[in-house]
C-alpha cells in the first residue's frame, strides 16, 4: 500500500493568531472539531479496514488543520490517548505512530515530553516563510528564529521534523521564496510541504487582493518557483510530501484568486521535466539532429510527467517541430527529480 495517513482535522482551534491567508474551517472542509469518540471512530474504522500488519505499520494517525499543541490541553490529551490505543507495540499490530502539525511558537520541552509519552513520531511546523518581514506582514505572530528553535528541539527529542512553506504570501518576493528554501535546507527536516497561496473569501488576503494592494505572481511563475524549490529541497535529501492544497470542495468553492489547482503537483513536475529535456536538447543536439524525434526512457513515476499534465510537454515540443516518444524503464533511478543530478541519471534520451 505504501505510506499513508489517517487524517483527522482539528479546524482552527488553539491558534493565537488570525493569519492573513488562513481559514482552517475552509481548508479542512469542516467547521466541526471532532469529539474524542468521533476521532476514535475514524481511527478504529481505518484499523479494521487496513488488515495487513505491514500496511498498518506504514500508516500514521495524523492530526492536521490547526495548531495541535495549542488546543485545550485536556482535549488534546484525550485525542492522543484514544489514538495511542491503535499504535504498534512489540506485542501488538498497529499503526506506525502519530503525526501532528502545529506552530513554531507552540513548542516547548513540556509539550514535547507529553507528545513523546503518547507515541507521537512526527511534528510538522507551519513555518510558511523564513523572512521576518513577510511573517509580520501576514500576521503570523512568530519569527524565523522561532522556527529554528522549535526545529532544533523537535529533532533533539527524536521526532521526525517536517516544515511547511507557502509560496506567494503578501509581501513575499521570489528572493524571499528562495531564502526560505535555503533556510529549510540548513535546518534539514525529514519532510517538507510546499503550499502555493490560495486566496480564500473572508480572509485578510482577500481584502488586500480586492483592494489591489496584494498582487499575485502569474500562475506560470508560481509553478516555476515551486519547481525550483522542490528540486532544491529534494537535492538536499528532504522529502517533499505535498505540493498544493488537497482538492477539497471547501477550498475550491471559496478560492477567489491564487494558485489552487487539484493537479498542482503534476503541473509542477511536468514543468520541471520539460526544462530538463529542453536543456538536454539545446546542449546535445544541433544542426541536422534538431527538429527530429526525441526518444526518452523514463522511470515509471516520471513517465506521465514527460508527456506533461494534459500532454502539455508533448504539445510544447510539437510546437517546435519536435516529436517525443516515451517508454518506461524500471531500471532507471531516481524516481524523483533533482536539478543537481545529470539528466542521464534520470532519463535515457536519444
mmCIF file of N, CA and C in Angstrom, residues 275-285 294 343-344 349-350:
data_model
loop_
_atom_site.group_PDB
_atom_site.id
_atom_site.type_symbol
_atom_site.label_atom_id
_atom_site.label_comp_id
_atom_site.label_asym_id
_atom_site.label_seq_id
_atom_site.Cartn_x
_atom_site.Cartn_y
_atom_site.Cartn_z
ATOM 1 N N UNK A 275 11.792 21.388 -18.681
ATOM 2 C CA UNK A 275 13.043 22.137 -18.653
ATOM 3 C C UNK A 275 14.255 21.219 -18.740
ATOM 4 N N UNK A 276 14.179 20.055 -18.074
ATOM 5 C CA UNK A 276 15.283 19.091 -18.126
ATOM 6 C C UNK A 276 15.515 18.630 -19.561
ATOM 7 N N UNK A 277 14.428 18.264 -20.239
ATOM 8 C CA UNK A 277 14.543 17.770 -21.615
ATOM 9 C C UNK A 277 15.003 18.886 -22.547
ATOM 10 N N UNK A 278 14.457 20.085 -22.351
ATOM 11 C CA UNK A 278 14.816 21.208 -23.220
ATOM 12 C C UNK A 278 16.300 21.562 -23.083
ATOM 13 N N UNK A 279 16.795 21.567 -21.843
ATOM 14 C CA UNK A 279 18.216 21.878 -21.636
ATOM 15 C C UNK A 279 19.100 20.823 -22.283
ATOM 16 N N UNK A 280 18.695 19.568 -22.144
ATOM 17 C CA UNK A 280 19.461 18.490 -22.770
ATOM 18 C C UNK A 280 19.437 18.646 -24.292
ATOM 19 N N UNK A 281 18.280 18.933 -24.821
ATOM 20 C CA UNK A 281 18.116 19.087 -26.271
ATOM 21 C C UNK A 281 18.995 20.222 -26.793
ATOM 22 N N UNK A 282 18.992 21.360 -26.101
ATOM 23 C CA UNK A 282 19.739 22.517 -26.562
ATOM 24 C C UNK A 282 21.247 22.298 -26.471
ATOM 25 N N UNK A 283 21.696 21.503 -25.484
ATOM 26 C CA UNK A 283 23.136 21.334 -25.277
ATOM 27 C C UNK A 283 23.724 20.128 -26.008
ATOM 28 N N UNK A 284 22.868 19.153 -26.390
ATOM 29 C CA UNK A 284 23.370 17.929 -27.002
ATOM 30 C C UNK A 284 22.976 17.753 -28.461
ATOM 31 N N UNK A 285 22.041 18.523 -28.928
ATOM 32 C CA UNK A 285 21.571 18.339 -30.298
ATOM 33 C C UNK A 285 21.716 19.648 -31.070
ATOM 34 N N UNK A 294 12.669 12.782 -30.447
ATOM 35 C CA UNK A 294 13.446 12.502 -29.241
ATOM 36 C C UNK A 294 12.812 11.291 -28.571
ATOM 37 N N UNK A 343 21.074 14.679 -16.219
ATOM 38 C CA UNK A 343 19.813 14.192 -16.778
ATOM 39 C C UNK A 343 19.878 12.709 -17.109
ATOM 40 N N UNK A 344 21.051 12.206 -17.487
ATOM 41 C CA UNK A 344 21.147 10.793 -17.851
ATOM 42 C C UNK A 344 20.990 9.875 -16.641
ATOM 43 N N UNK A 349 17.893 9.612 -23.038
ATOM 44 C CA UNK A 349 17.380 10.406 -24.128
ATOM 45 C C UNK A 349 18.247 10.157 -25.363
ATOM 46 N N UNK A 350 17.628 9.805 -26.454
ATOM 47 C CA UNK A 350 18.365 9.595 -27.690
ATOM 48 C C UNK A 350 17.636 10.299 -28.836
#
